Amino acid sequence: MGIIKKKPTFAHSNFNTMIIYGYREARLQTKTFEDGFCTACGQKGTLTATVFSRHAHIMWVPLFPFYKRMVIRCQHCGKEFQLKETPEILHSRLYEFKKSQKPPFWQWVGLLLFIVFIFNIILSVQLDNKKRESFYKSPQLNDVYCLKYDEGYSLMYIDEIRDDSVFFITNDYVAEKHSNAKKLHRPDFYDADTYYGYSREKLDEYYYDRKIIKDIWRNLPYNSEYTEDDEPLTTDDGDESYEDEEEEEEENDPTNG
C-alpha cells in the first residue's frame, strides 16, 4: 500500500495494531499579483497564488515533505487556474514565487527523530561492544558469559581465575532467544559439579574466531522466580523444562501420601 491521492489518510491493521499513515498539506504563503488579470472575468489585480507543501506522516507525525503545489485563484469570480492558463507576463513570477517557498522545519521532524533513533542504536551497540571487550580482557569472578549453541543460548560464570586459565560453572538450561538468556541466571540452574577450565588462547578462539561467546555481563543480579509467561526452557541435553521436572518430583515424592 502506498500514498493514494483520493485518500490522504488511511489505516493498515495487523492483528491488534493499527498504523495510520498517508500525507497531509501545510499552507506556506499566499500572494496577490496586482498587475495580473483574470482570463475568465477580466478583473485586474484579483489573482492570488497559494503554495502548499505536502508531507508524508505516520500516526499523524510528519516524516518529510515531498511535493509542493500552487493554487492560482481569482478572488473575484473564484475560478482556479493552472500556471499555463494565467497571463504569460506572470508565468516566470509565479514560478519563482513557488520555487522560493521552503517547507517548514516541523515537516522534517519524523525523519530527524528516525535518524536520532538509528544513531542511538548504533552508539548503544558500540558502547556495549566496548564494555564487553573490556570485561573479556579483564575478567573478574562471577562474570556471566552468554554462549550461543545450535539449540539456543546458555550461560556460565567465572568461578576461579588462575594465571592464564579461567574456570567456569555452567548452566543446565538453554533459552531459545538471546533476549531471554538472562532469565537463566538463577542459582538453582547452575550445576556446581560441571566445572570447566579454559586457557586464554581457547577463550580467544571462542570469542574472536568462532563467535560462541555472545555477551559478558558483570554484576548481573539473579533472576526472580520463573513464571508461566516465560518461554519454555530445555536442559542442555534436551530434557523437559524445569517446571516439568518439579511436577515429576512432586508426583514421585513418597511424602506426598
mmCIF file of N, CA, C and O in Angstrom, residues 166-215:
data_model
loop_
_atom_site.group_PDB
_atom_site.id
_atom_site.type_symbol
_atom_site.label_atom_id
_atom_site.label_comp_id
_atom_site.label_asym_id
_atom_site.label_seq_id
_atom_site.Cartn_x
_atom_site.Cartn_y
_atom_site.Cartn_z
ATOM 1 N N VAL A 166 40.962 -19.714 32.998
ATOM 2 C CA VAL A 166 39.728 -19.252 33.635
ATOM 3 C C VAL A 166 38.811 -20.454 33.794
ATOM 4 O O VAL A 166 38.629 -21.242 32.855
ATOM 5 N N PHE A 167 38.195 -20.608 34.977
ATOM 6 C CA PHE A 167 37.352 -21.757 35.278
ATOM 7 C C PHE A 167 35.902 -21.301 35.469
ATOM 8 O O PHE A 167 35.634 -20.300 36.133
ATOM 9 N N PHE A 168 35.001 -22.063 34.861
ATOM 10 C CA PHE A 168 33.587 -21.693 34.830
ATOM 11 C C PHE A 168 32.712 -22.790 35.417
ATOM 12 O O PHE A 168 33.044 -23.977 35.355
ATOM 13 N N ILE A 169 31.570 -22.357 35.971
ATOM 14 C CA ILE A 169 30.460 -23.257 36.309
ATOM 15 C C ILE A 169 29.353 -22.987 35.304
ATOM 16 O O ILE A 169 28.991 -21.839 35.056
ATOM 17 N N THR A 170 28.839 -24.052 34.717
ATOM 18 C CA THR A 170 27.903 -23.902 33.600
ATOM 19 C C THR A 170 26.453 -24.028 34.045
ATOM 20 O O THR A 170 26.141 -24.606 35.083
ATOM 21 N N ASN A 171 25.593 -23.483 33.214
ATOM 22 C CA ASN A 171 24.153 -23.524 33.428
ATOM 23 C C ASN A 171 23.566 -24.755 32.729
ATOM 24 O O ASN A 171 24.001 -25.122 31.641
ATOM 25 N N ASP A 172 22.578 -25.379 33.355
ATOM 26 C CA ASP A 172 21.985 -26.601 32.801
ATOM 27 C C ASP A 172 20.892 -26.330 31.777
ATOM 28 O O ASP A 172 20.391 -27.269 31.155
ATOM 29 N N TYR A 173 20.514 -25.064 31.587
ATOM 30 C CA TYR A 173 19.350 -24.772 30.761
ATOM 31 C C TYR A 173 19.700 -23.904 29.562
ATOM 32 O O TYR A 173 20.722 -23.222 29.537
ATOM 33 N N VAL A 174 18.815 -23.949 28.568
ATOM 34 C CA VAL A 174 19.021 -23.236 27.313
ATOM 35 C C VAL A 174 17.775 -22.409 27.002
ATOM 36 O O VAL A 174 16.653 -22.904 27.127
ATOM 37 N N ALA A 175 17.980 -21.160 26.614
ATOM 38 C CA ALA A 175 16.886 -20.294 26.146
ATOM 39 C C ALA A 175 16.949 -20.212 24.629
ATOM 40 O O ALA A 175 18.026 -20.134 24.043
ATOM 41 N N GLU A 176 15.789 -20.214 23.997
ATOM 42 C CA GLU A 176 15.756 -20.173 22.536
ATOM 43 C C GLU A 176 16.222 -18.833 21.987
ATOM 44 O O GLU A 176 16.799 -18.773 20.903
ATOM 45 N N LYS A 177 15.973 -17.731 22.737
ATOM 46 C CA LYS A 177 16.304 -16.390 22.252
ATOM 47 C C LYS A 177 17.375 -15.762 23.128
ATOM 48 O O LYS A 177 17.402 -15.954 24.339
ATOM 49 N N HIS A 178 18.223 -14.963 22.493
ATOM 50 C CA HIS A 178 19.263 -14.250 23.232
ATOM 51 C C HIS A 178 18.650 -13.288 24.249
ATOM 52 O O HIS A 178 19.194 -13.084 25.344
ATOM 53 N N SER A 179 17.531 -12.692 23.897
ATOM 54 C CA SER A 179 16.889 -11.721 24.785
ATOM 55 C C SER A 179 16.403 -12.352 26.088
ATOM 56 O O SER A 179 16.167 -11.648 27.064
ATOM 57 N N ASN A 180 16.236 -13.675 26.096
ATOM 58 C CA ASN A 180 15.753 -14.359 27.301
ATOM 59 C C ASN A 180 16.860 -15.066 28.064
ATOM 60 O O ASN A 180 16.592 -15.744 29.060
ATOM 61 N N ALA A 181 18.101 -14.919 27.623
ATOM 62 C CA ALA A 181 19.199 -15.655 28.242
ATOM 63 C C ALA A 181 19.411 -15.256 29.701
ATOM 64 O O ALA A 181 19.751 -16.093 30.544
ATOM 65 N N LYS A 182 19.199 -13.984 30.027
ATOM 66 C CA LYS A 182 19.413 -13.539 31.405
ATOM 67 C C LYS A 182 18.466 -14.218 32.386
ATOM 68 O O LYS A 182 18.756 -14.290 33.589
ATOM 69 N N LYS A 183 17.330 -14.718 31.879
ATOM 70 C CA LYS A 183 16.379 -15.394 32.759
ATOM 71 C C LYS A 183 16.939 -16.707 33.298
ATOM 72 O O LYS A 183 16.408 -17.266 34.264
ATOM 73 N N LEU A 184 17.985 -17.195 32.653
ATOM 74 C CA LEU A 184 18.604 -18.440 33.114
ATOM 75 C C LEU A 184 19.524 -18.231 34.306
ATOM 76 O O LEU A 184 19.985 -19.209 34.898
ATOM 77 N N HIS A 185 19.792 -16.964 34.634
ATOM 78 C CA HIS A 185 20.747 -16.679 35.705
ATOM 79 C C HIS A 185 20.072 -16.833 37.071
ATOM 80 O O HIS A 185 19.634 -15.869 37.686
ATOM 81 N N ARG A 186 19.996 -18.094 37.500
ATOM 82 C CA ARG A 186 19.434 -18.452 38.804
ATOM 83 C C ARG A 186 20.362 -19.450 39.472
ATOM 84 O O ARG A 186 20.936 -20.318 38.799
ATOM 85 N N PRO A 187 20.541 -19.361 40.779
ATOM 86 C CA PRO A 187 21.478 -20.283 41.442
ATOM 87 C C PRO A 187 21.139 -21.750 41.208
ATOM 88 O O PRO A 187 22.040 -22.578 41.034
ATOM 89 N N ASP A 188 19.827 -22.082 41.197
ATOM 90 C CA ASP A 188 19.444 -23.483 41.046
ATOM 91 C C ASP A 188 19.527 -23.969 39.608
ATOM 92 O O ASP A 188 19.299 -25.147 39.341
ATOM 93 N N PHE A 189 19.845 -23.082 38.668
ATOM 94 C CA PHE A 189 20.009 -23.504 37.272
ATOM 95 C C PHE A 189 21.455 -23.876 36.948
ATOM 96 O O PHE A 189 21.730 -24.370 35.860
ATOM 97 N N TYR A 190 22.369 -23.601 37.877
ATOM 98 C CA TYR A 190 23.776 -23.922 37.649
ATOM 99 C C TYR A 190 24.125 -25.240 38.341
ATOM 100 O O TYR A 190 23.592 -25.576 39.403
ATOM 101 N N ASP A 191 25.039 -25.977 37.726
ATOM 102 C CA ASP A 191 25.491 -27.253 38.256
ATOM 103 C C ASP A 191 26.928 -27.087 38.736
ATOM 104 O O ASP A 191 27.858 -26.989 37.928
ATOM 105 N N ALA A 192 27.099 -27.045 40.059
ATOM 106 C CA ALA A 192 28.433 -26.832 40.625
ATOM 107 C C ALA A 192 29.390 -27.959 40.288
ATOM 108 O O ALA A 192 30.614 -27.795 40.342
ATOM 109 N N ASP A 193 28.847 -29.130 39.943
ATOM 110 C CA ASP A 193 29.701 -30.266 39.587
ATOM 111 C C ASP A 193 30.207 -30.182 38.151
ATOM 112 O O ASP A 193 31.106 -30.932 37.758
ATOM 113 N N THR A 194 29.575 -29.298 37.339
ATOM 114 C CA THR A 194 30.002 -29.132 35.945
ATOM 115 C C THR A 194 30.971 -27.967 35.884
ATOM 116 O O THR A 194 30.571 -26.812 35.838
ATOM 117 N N TYR A 195 32.245 -28.290 35.921
ATOM 118 C CA TYR A 195 33.312 -27.307 36.109
ATOM 119 C C TYR A 195 34.268 -27.405 34.936
ATOM 120 O O TYR A 195 34.832 -28.474 34.662
ATOM 121 N N TYR A 196 34.424 -26.278 34.196
ATOM 122 C CA TYR A 196 35.286 -26.297 33.027
ATOM 123 C C TYR A 196 36.358 -25.222 33.153
ATOM 124 O O TYR A 196 36.074 -24.102 33.586
ATOM 125 N N GLY A 197 37.560 -25.577 32.729
ATOM 126 C CA GLY A 197 38.658 -24.625 32.689
ATOM 127 C C GLY A 197 39.119 -24.408 31.255
ATOM 128 O O GLY A 197 39.183 -25.350 30.458
ATOM 129 N N TYR A 198 39.378 -23.140 30.911
ATOM 130 C CA TYR A 198 39.817 -22.807 29.566
ATOM 131 C C TYR A 198 41.056 -21.929 29.635
ATOM 132 O O TYR A 198 41.159 -21.038 30.492
ATOM 133 N N SER A 199 41.976 -22.180 28.731
ATOM 134 C CA SER A 199 43.112 -21.284 28.590
ATOM 135 C C SER A 199 42.651 -20.011 27.886
ATOM 136 O O SER A 199 41.616 -19.991 27.220
ATOM 137 N N ARG A 200 43.434 -18.936 28.051
ATOM 138 C CA ARG A 200 43.084 -17.698 27.372
ATOM 139 C C ARG A 200 43.092 -17.888 25.856
ATOM 140 O O ARG A 200 42.278 -17.299 25.138
ATOM 141 N N GLU A 201 43.989 -18.734 25.381
ATOM 142 C CA GLU A 201 44.053 -18.997 23.942
ATOM 143 C C GLU A 201 42.767 -19.643 23.447
ATOM 144 O O GLU A 201 42.243 -19.285 22.383
ATOM 145 N N LYS A 202 42.242 -20.598 24.241
ATOM 146 C CA LYS A 202 40.993 -21.257 23.844
ATOM 147 C C LYS A 202 39.822 -20.285 23.926
ATOM 148 O O LYS A 202 38.938 -20.281 23.045
ATOM 149 N N LEU A 203 39.795 -19.457 24.946
ATOM 150 C CA LEU A 203 38.728 -18.467 25.059
ATOM 151 C C LEU A 203 38.787 -17.467 23.898
ATOM 152 O O LEU A 203 37.747 -17.036 23.401
ATOM 153 N N ASP A 204 39.995 -17.109 23.491
ATOM 154 C CA ASP A 204 40.132 -16.212 22.332
ATOM 155 C C ASP A 204 39.501 -16.842 21.094
ATOM 156 O O ASP A 204 38.859 -16.148 20.290
ATOM 157 N N GLU A 205 39.681 -18.127 20.944
ATOM 158 C CA GLU A 205 39.077 -18.814 19.805
ATOM 159 C C GLU A 205 37.561 -18.741 19.873
ATOM 160 O O GLU A 205 36.897 -18.468 18.865
ATOM 161 N N TYR A 206 36.997 -18.968 21.043
ATOM 162 C CA TYR A 206 35.540 -18.914 21.212
ATOM 163 C C TYR A 206 35.004 -17.486 21.035
ATOM 164 O O TYR A 206 33.907 -17.293 20.509
ATOM 165 N N TYR A 207 35.786 -16.513 21.482
ATOM 166 C CA TYR A 207 35.299 -15.127 21.481
ATOM 167 C C TYR A 207 35.495 -14.446 20.129
ATOM 168 O O TYR A 207 34.575 -13.817 19.591
ATOM 169 N N TYR A 208 36.694 -14.569 19.577
ATOM 170 C CA TYR A 208 37.025 -13.833 18.354
ATOM 171 C C TYR A 208 36.750 -14.622 17.074
ATOM 172 O O TYR A 208 36.227 -14.076 16.096
ATOM 173 N N ASP A 209 37.098 -15.885 17.055
ATOM 174 C CA ASP A 209 37.042 -16.663 15.818
ATOM 175 C C ASP A 209 35.687 -17.330 15.606
ATOM 176 O O ASP A 209 35.040 -17.132 14.576
ATOM 177 N N ARG A 210 35.239 -18.083 16.570
ATOM 178 C CA ARG A 210 34.013 -18.858 16.393
ATOM 179 C C ARG A 210 32.764 -18.109 16.844
ATOM 180 O O ARG A 210 31.641 -18.554 16.585
ATOM 181 N N LYS A 211 32.959 -16.977 17.518
ATOM 182 C CA LYS A 211 31.825 -16.127 17.940
ATOM 183 C C LYS A 211 30.829 -16.891 18.809
ATOM 184 O O LYS A 211 29.621 -16.641 18.761
ATOM 185 N N ILE A 212 31.325 -17.811 19.613
ATOM 186 C CA ILE A 212 30.446 -18.565 20.501
ATOM 187 C C ILE A 212 30.051 -17.712 21.703
ATOM 188 O O ILE A 212 28.913 -17.763 22.174
ATOM 189 N N ILE A 213 30.989 -16.933 22.225
ATOM 190 C CA ILE A 213 30.698 -16.052 23.355
ATOM 191 C C ILE A 213 30.005 -14.802 22.815
ATOM 192 O O ILE A 213 30.607 -13.986 22.118
ATOM 193 N N LYS A 214 28.723 -14.654 23.113
ATOM 194 C CA LYS A 214 27.925 -13.568 22.557
ATOM 195 C C LYS A 214 27.823 -12.360 23.478
ATOM 196 O O LYS A 214 27.647 -11.241 23.017
ATOM 197 N N ASP A 215 27.908 -12.585 24.784
ATOM 198 C CA ASP A 215 27.765 -11.481 25.728
ATOM 199 C C ASP A 215 28.513 -11.811 27.004
ATOM 200 O O ASP A 215 28.715 -12.989 27.352
#
